[in-house]
JSON list of C-alpha atoms in Angstrom, two decimals:
[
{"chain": "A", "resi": 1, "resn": "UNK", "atom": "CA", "xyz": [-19.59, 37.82, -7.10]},
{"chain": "A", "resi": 2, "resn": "UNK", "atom": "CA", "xyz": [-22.01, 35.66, -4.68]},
{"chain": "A", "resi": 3, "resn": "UNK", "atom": "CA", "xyz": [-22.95, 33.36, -7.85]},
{"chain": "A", "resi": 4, "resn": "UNK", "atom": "CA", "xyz": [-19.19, 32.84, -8.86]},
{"chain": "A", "resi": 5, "resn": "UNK", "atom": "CA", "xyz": [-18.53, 32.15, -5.35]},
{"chain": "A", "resi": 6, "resn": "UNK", "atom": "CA", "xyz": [-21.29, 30.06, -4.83]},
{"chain": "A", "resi": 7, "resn": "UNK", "atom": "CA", "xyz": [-20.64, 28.23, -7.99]},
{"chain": "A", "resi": 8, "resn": "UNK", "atom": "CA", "xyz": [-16.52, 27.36, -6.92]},
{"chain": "A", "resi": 9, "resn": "UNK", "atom": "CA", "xyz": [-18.26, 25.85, -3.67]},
{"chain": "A", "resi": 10, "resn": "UNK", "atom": "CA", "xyz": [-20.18, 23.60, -5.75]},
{"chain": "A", "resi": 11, "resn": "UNK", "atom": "CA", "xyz": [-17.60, 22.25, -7.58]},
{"chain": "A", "resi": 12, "resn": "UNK", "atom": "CA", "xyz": [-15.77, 21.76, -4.40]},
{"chain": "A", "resi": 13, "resn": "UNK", "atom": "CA", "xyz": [-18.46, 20.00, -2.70]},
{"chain": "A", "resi": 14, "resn": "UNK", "atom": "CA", "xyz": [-18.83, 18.21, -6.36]},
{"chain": "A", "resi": 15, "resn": "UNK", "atom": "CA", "xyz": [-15.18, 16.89, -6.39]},
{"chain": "A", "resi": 16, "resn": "UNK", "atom": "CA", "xyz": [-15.05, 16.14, -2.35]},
{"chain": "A", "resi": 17, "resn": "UNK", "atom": "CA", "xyz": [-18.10, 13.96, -2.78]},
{"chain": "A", "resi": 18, "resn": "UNK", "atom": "CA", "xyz": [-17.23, 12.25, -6.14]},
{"chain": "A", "resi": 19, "resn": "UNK", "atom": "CA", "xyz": [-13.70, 11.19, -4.03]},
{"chain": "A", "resi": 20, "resn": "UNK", "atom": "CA", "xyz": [-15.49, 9.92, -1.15]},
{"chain": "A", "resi": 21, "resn": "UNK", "atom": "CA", "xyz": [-17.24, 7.78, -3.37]},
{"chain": "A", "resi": 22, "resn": "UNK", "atom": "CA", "xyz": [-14.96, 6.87, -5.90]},
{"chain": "A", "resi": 23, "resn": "UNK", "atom": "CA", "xyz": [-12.12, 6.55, -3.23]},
{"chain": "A", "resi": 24, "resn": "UNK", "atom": "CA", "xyz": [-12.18, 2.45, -3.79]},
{"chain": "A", "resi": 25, "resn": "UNK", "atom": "CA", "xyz": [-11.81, 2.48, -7.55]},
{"chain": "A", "resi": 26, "resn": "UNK", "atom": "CA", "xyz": [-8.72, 5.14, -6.91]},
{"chain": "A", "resi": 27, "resn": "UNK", "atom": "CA", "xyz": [-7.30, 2.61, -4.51]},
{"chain": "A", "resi": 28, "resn": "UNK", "atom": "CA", "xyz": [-7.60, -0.27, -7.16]},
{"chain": "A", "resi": 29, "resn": "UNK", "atom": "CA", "xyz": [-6.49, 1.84, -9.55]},
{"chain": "A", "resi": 30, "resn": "UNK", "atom": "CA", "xyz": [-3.32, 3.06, -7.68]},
{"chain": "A", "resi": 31, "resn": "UNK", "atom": "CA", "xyz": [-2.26, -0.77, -7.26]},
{"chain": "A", "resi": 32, "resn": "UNK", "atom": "CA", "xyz": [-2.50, -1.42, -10.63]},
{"chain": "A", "resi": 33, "resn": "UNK", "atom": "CA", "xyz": [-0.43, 1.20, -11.79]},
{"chain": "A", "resi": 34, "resn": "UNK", "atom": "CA", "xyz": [2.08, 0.79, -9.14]},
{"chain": "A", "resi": 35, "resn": "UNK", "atom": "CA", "xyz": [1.90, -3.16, -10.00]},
{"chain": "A", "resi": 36, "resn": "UNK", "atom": "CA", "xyz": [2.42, -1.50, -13.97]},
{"chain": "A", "resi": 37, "resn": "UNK", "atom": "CA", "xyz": [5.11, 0.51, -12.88]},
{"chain": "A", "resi": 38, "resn": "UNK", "atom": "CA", "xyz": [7.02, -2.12, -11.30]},
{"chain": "A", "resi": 39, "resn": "UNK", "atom": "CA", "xyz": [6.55, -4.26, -14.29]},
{"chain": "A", "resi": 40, "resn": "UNK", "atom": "CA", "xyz": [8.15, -1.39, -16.39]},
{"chain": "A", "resi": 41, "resn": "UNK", "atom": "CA", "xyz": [11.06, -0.45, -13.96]},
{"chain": "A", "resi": 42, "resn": "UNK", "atom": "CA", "xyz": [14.05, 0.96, -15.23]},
{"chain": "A", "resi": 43, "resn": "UNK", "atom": "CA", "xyz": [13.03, -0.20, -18.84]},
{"chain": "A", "resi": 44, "resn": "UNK", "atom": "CA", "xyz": [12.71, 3.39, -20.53]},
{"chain": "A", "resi": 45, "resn": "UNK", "atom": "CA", "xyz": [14.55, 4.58, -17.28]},
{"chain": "A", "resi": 46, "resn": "UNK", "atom": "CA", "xyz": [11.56, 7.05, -17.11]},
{"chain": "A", "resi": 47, "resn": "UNK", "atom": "CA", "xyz": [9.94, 8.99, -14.45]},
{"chain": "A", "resi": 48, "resn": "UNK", "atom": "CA", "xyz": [7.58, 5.90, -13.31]},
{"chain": "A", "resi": 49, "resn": "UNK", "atom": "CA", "xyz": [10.60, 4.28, -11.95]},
{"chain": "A", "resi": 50, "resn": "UNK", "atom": "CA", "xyz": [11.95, 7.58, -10.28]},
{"chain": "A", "resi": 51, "resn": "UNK", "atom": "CA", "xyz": [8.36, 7.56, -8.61]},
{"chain": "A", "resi": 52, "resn": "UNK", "atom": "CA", "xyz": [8.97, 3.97, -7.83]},
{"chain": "A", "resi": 53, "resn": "UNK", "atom": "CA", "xyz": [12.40, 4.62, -6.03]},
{"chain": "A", "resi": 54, "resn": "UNK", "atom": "CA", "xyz": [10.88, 7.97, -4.13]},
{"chain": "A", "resi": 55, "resn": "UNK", "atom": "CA", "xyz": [8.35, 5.86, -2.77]},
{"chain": "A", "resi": 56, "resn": "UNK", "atom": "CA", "xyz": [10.30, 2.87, -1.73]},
{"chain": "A", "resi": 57, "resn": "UNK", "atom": "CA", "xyz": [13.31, 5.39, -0.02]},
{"chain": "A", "resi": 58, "resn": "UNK", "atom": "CA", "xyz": [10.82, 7.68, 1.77]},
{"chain": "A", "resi": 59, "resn": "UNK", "atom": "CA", "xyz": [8.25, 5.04, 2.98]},
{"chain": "A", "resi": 60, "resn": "UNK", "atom": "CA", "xyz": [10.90, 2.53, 3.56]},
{"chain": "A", "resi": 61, "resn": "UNK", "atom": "CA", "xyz": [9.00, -0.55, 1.81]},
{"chain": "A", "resi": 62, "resn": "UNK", "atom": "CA", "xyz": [9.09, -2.68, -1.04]},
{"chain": "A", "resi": 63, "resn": "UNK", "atom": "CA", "xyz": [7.39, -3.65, -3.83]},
{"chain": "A", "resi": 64, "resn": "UNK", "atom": "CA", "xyz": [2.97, -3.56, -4.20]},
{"chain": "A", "resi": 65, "resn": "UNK", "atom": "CA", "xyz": [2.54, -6.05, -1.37]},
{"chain": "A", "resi": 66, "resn": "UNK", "atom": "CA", "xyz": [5.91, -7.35, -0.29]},
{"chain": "A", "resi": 67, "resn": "UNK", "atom": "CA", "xyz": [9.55, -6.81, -1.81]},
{"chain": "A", "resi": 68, "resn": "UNK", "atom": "CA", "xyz": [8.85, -10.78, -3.35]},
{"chain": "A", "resi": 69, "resn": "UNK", "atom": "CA", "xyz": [6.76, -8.71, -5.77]},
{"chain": "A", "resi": 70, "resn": "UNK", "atom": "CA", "xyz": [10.36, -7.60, -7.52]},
{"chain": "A", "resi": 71, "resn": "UNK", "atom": "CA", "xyz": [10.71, -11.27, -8.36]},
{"chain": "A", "resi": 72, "resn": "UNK", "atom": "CA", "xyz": [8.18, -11.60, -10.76]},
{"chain": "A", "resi": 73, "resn": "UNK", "atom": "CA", "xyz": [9.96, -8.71, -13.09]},
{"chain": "A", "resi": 74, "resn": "UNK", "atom": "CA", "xyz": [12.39, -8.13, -15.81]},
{"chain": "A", "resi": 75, "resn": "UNK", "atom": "CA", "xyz": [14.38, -6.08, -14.00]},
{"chain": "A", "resi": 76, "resn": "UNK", "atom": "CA", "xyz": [15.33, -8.53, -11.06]},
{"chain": "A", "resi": 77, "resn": "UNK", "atom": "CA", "xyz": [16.26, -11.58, -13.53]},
{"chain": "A", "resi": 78, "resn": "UNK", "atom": "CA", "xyz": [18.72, -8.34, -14.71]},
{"chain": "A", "resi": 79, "resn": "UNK", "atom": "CA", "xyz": [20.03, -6.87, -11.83]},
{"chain": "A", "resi": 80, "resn": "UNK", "atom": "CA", "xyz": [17.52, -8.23, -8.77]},
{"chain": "A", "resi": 81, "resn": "UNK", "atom": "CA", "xyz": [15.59, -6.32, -6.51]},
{"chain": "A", "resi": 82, "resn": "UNK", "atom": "CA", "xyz": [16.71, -2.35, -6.85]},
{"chain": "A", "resi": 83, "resn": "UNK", "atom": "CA", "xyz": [18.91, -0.53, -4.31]},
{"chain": "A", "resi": 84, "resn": "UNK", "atom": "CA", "xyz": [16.08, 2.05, -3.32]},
{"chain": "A", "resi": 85, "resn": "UNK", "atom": "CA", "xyz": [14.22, -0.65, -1.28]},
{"chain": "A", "resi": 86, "resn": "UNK", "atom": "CA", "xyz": [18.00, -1.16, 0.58]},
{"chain": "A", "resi": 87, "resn": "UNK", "atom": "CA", "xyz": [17.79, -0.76, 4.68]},
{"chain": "A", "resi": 88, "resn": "UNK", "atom": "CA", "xyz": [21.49, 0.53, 4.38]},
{"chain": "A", "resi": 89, "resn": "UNK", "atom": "CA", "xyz": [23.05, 1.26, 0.82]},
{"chain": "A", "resi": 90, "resn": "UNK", "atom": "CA", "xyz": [26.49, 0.69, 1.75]},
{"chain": "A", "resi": 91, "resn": "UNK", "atom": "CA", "xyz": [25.37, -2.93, 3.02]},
{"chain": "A", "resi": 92, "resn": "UNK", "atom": "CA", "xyz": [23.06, -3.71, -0.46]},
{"chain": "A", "resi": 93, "resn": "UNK", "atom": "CA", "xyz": [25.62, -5.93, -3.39]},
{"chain": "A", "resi": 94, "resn": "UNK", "atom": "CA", "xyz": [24.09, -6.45, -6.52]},
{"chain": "A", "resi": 95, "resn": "UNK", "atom": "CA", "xyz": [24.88, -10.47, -5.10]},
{"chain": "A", "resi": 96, "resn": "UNK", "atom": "CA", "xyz": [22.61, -10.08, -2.19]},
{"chain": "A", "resi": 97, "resn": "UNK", "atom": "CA", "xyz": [19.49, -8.39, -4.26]},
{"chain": "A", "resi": 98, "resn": "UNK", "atom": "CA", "xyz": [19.51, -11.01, -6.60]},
{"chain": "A", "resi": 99, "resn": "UNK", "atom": "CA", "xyz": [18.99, -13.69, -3.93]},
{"chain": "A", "resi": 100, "resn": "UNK", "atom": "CA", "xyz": [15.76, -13.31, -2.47]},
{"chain": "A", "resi": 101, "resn": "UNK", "atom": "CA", "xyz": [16.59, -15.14, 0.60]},
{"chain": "A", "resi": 102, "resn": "UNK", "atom": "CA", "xyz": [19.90, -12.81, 1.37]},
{"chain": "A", "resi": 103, "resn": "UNK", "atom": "CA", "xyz": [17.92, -9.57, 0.29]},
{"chain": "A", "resi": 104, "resn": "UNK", "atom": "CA", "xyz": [15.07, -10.30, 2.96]},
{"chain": "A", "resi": 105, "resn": "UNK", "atom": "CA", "xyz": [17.47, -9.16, 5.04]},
{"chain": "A", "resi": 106, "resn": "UNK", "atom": "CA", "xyz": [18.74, -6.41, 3.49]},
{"chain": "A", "resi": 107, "resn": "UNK", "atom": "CA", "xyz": [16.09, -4.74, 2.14]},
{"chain": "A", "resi": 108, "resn": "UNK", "atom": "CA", "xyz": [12.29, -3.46, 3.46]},
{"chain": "A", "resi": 109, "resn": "UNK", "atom": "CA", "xyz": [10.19, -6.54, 3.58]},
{"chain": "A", "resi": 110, "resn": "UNK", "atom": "CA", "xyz": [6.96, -4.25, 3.72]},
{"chain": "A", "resi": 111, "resn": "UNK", "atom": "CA", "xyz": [4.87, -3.22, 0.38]},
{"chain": "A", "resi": 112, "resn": "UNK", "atom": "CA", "xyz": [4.08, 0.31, -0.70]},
{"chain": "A", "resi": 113, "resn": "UNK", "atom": "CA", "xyz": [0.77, 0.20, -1.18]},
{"chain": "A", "resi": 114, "resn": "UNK", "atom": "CA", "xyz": [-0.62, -0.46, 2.05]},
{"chain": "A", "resi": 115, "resn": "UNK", "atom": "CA", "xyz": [1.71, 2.17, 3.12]},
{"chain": "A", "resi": 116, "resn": "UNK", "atom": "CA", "xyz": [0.87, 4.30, 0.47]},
{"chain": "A", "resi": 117, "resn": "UNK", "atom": "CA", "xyz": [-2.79, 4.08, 1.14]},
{"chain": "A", "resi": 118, "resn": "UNK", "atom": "CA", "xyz": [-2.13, 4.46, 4.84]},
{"chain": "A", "resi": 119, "resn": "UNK", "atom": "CA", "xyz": [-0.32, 7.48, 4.71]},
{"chain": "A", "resi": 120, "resn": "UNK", "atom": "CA", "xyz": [-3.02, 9.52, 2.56]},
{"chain": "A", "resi": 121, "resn": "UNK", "atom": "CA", "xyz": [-5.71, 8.10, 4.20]},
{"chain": "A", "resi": 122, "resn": "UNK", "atom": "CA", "xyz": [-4.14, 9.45, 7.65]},
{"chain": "A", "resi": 123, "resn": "UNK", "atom": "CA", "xyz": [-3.94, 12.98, 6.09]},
{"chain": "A", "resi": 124, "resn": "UNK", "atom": "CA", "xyz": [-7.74, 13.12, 4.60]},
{"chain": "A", "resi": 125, "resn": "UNK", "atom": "CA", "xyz": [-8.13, 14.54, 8.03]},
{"chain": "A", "resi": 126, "resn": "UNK", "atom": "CA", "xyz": [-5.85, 17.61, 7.46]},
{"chain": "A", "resi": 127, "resn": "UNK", "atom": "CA", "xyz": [-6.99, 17.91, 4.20]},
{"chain": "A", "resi": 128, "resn": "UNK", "atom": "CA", "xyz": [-10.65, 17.73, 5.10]},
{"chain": "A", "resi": 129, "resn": "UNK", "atom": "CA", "xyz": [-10.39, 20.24, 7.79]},
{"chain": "A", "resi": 130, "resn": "UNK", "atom": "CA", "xyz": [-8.56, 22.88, 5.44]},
{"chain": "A", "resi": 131, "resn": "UNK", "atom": "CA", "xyz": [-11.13, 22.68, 2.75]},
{"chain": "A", "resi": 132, "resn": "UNK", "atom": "CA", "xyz": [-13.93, 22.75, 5.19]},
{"chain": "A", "resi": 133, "resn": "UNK", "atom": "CA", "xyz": [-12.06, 26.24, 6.38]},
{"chain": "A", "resi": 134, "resn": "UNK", "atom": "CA", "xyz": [-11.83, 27.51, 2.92]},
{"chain": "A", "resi": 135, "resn": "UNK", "atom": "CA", "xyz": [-15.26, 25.95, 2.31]},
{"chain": "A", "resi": 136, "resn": "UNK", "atom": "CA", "xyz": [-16.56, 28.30, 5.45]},
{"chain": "A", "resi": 137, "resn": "UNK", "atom": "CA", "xyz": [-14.71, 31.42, 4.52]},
{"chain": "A", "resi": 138, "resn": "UNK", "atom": "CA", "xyz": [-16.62, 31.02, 1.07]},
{"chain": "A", "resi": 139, "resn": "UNK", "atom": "CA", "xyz": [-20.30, 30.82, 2.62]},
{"chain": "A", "resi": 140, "resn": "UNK", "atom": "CA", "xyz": [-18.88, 33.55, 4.66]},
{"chain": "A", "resi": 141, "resn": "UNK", "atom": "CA", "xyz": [-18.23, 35.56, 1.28]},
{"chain": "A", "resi": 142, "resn": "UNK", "atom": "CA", "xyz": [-21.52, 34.65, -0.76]},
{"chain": "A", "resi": 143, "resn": "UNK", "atom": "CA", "xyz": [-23.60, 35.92, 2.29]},
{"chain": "A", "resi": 144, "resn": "UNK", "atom": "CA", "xyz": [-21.44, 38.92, 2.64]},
{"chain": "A", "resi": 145, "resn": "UNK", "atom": "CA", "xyz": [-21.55, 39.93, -0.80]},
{"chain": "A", "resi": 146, "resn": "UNK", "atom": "CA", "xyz": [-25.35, 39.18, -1.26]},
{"chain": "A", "resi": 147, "resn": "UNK", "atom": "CA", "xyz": [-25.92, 41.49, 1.57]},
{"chain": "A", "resi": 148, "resn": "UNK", "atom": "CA", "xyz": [-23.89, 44.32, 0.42]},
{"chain": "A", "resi": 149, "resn": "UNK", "atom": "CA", "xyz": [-25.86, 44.27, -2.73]},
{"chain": "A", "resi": 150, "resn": "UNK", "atom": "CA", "xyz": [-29.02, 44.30, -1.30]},
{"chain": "A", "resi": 151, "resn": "UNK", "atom": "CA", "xyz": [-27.30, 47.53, 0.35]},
{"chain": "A", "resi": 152, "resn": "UNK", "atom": "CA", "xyz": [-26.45, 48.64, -2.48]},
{"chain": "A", "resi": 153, "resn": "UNK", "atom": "CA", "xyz": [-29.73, 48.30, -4.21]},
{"chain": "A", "resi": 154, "resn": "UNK", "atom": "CA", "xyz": [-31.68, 49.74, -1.28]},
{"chain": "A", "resi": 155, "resn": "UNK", "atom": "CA", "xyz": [-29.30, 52.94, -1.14]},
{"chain": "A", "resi": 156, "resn": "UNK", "atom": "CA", "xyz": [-29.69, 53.24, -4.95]},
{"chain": "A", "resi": 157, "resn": "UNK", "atom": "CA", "xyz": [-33.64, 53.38, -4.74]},
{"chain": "A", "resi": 158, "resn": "UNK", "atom": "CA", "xyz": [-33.56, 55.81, -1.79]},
{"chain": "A", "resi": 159, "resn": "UNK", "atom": "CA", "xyz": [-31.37, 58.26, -3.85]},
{"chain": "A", "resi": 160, "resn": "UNK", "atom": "CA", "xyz": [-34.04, 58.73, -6.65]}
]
């Protein structure tokens, strides 16, 4: 039990460090796909563009950097920038998000992917301090159960 235990914390500490390190290359990585995503909006009408929309309603931004990024798509030559980066839906026409200068004031000027970024990076805290906890409770567990076979083994010797 102590060596399965103490081989889970290990790939814990394994993945926690890998993330710290790599955490740059996931950032980069993040943009591009959102920047991919954007490119790709509402083309299949898939879940990348559902993704896109749940980000831009719940963070209230726009676009990778700004909501100019929709400008450089397919979609907005189509139908302009979409109505899940709208301030106010009732107040978004198609007419206004297909002028950029009428749907800076319509629409969340800010980019997702500072926000984006932002936002997890405030909760590594939370996140940190939970797996330390669980990290604890597991060095708890491999000294517990290496003592209670050493018990074991000591009560075992004494009986013969």
């Amino acid at each position: 039990y102590a060596m399965l235990l103490s081989l889970i914390f290990l790939i814990v500490l394994v993945a926690a460090i890998v993330g710290f390190v790599f955490r740059h290359e996931i950032k980069t990585n993040f943009e591009s796909n959102l920047e991919l995503a954007l490119k790709d909006y509402n083309v299949t009408a898939d879940r990348h563009s559902e993704a896109v929309d749940t980000i831009q309603r719940t963070l209230h931004c726009c676009g990778v950097q700004s909501y100019s990024d929709w400008e450089k798509t397919e979609y907005f030559s189509q139908k302009g920038i979409p109505q899940s980066c709208c301030k106010n839906q009732n107040d978004c026409s198609e007419e206004d998000l297909k002028d950029p200068n009428k749907a800076k004031l319509k629409v969340f000027v800010d980019g997702c992917f500072f926000l984006v970024t932002s936002t997890m990076e405030s909760k590594m805290s939370v996140v940190a301090g939970i797996s330390f906890g669980i990290a604890c409770f597991q060095l708890i567990g491999i000294v517990l159960s290496c003592c209670l076979s050493r018990y074991i083994t000591n009560n075992q010797y004494e009986m013969v």
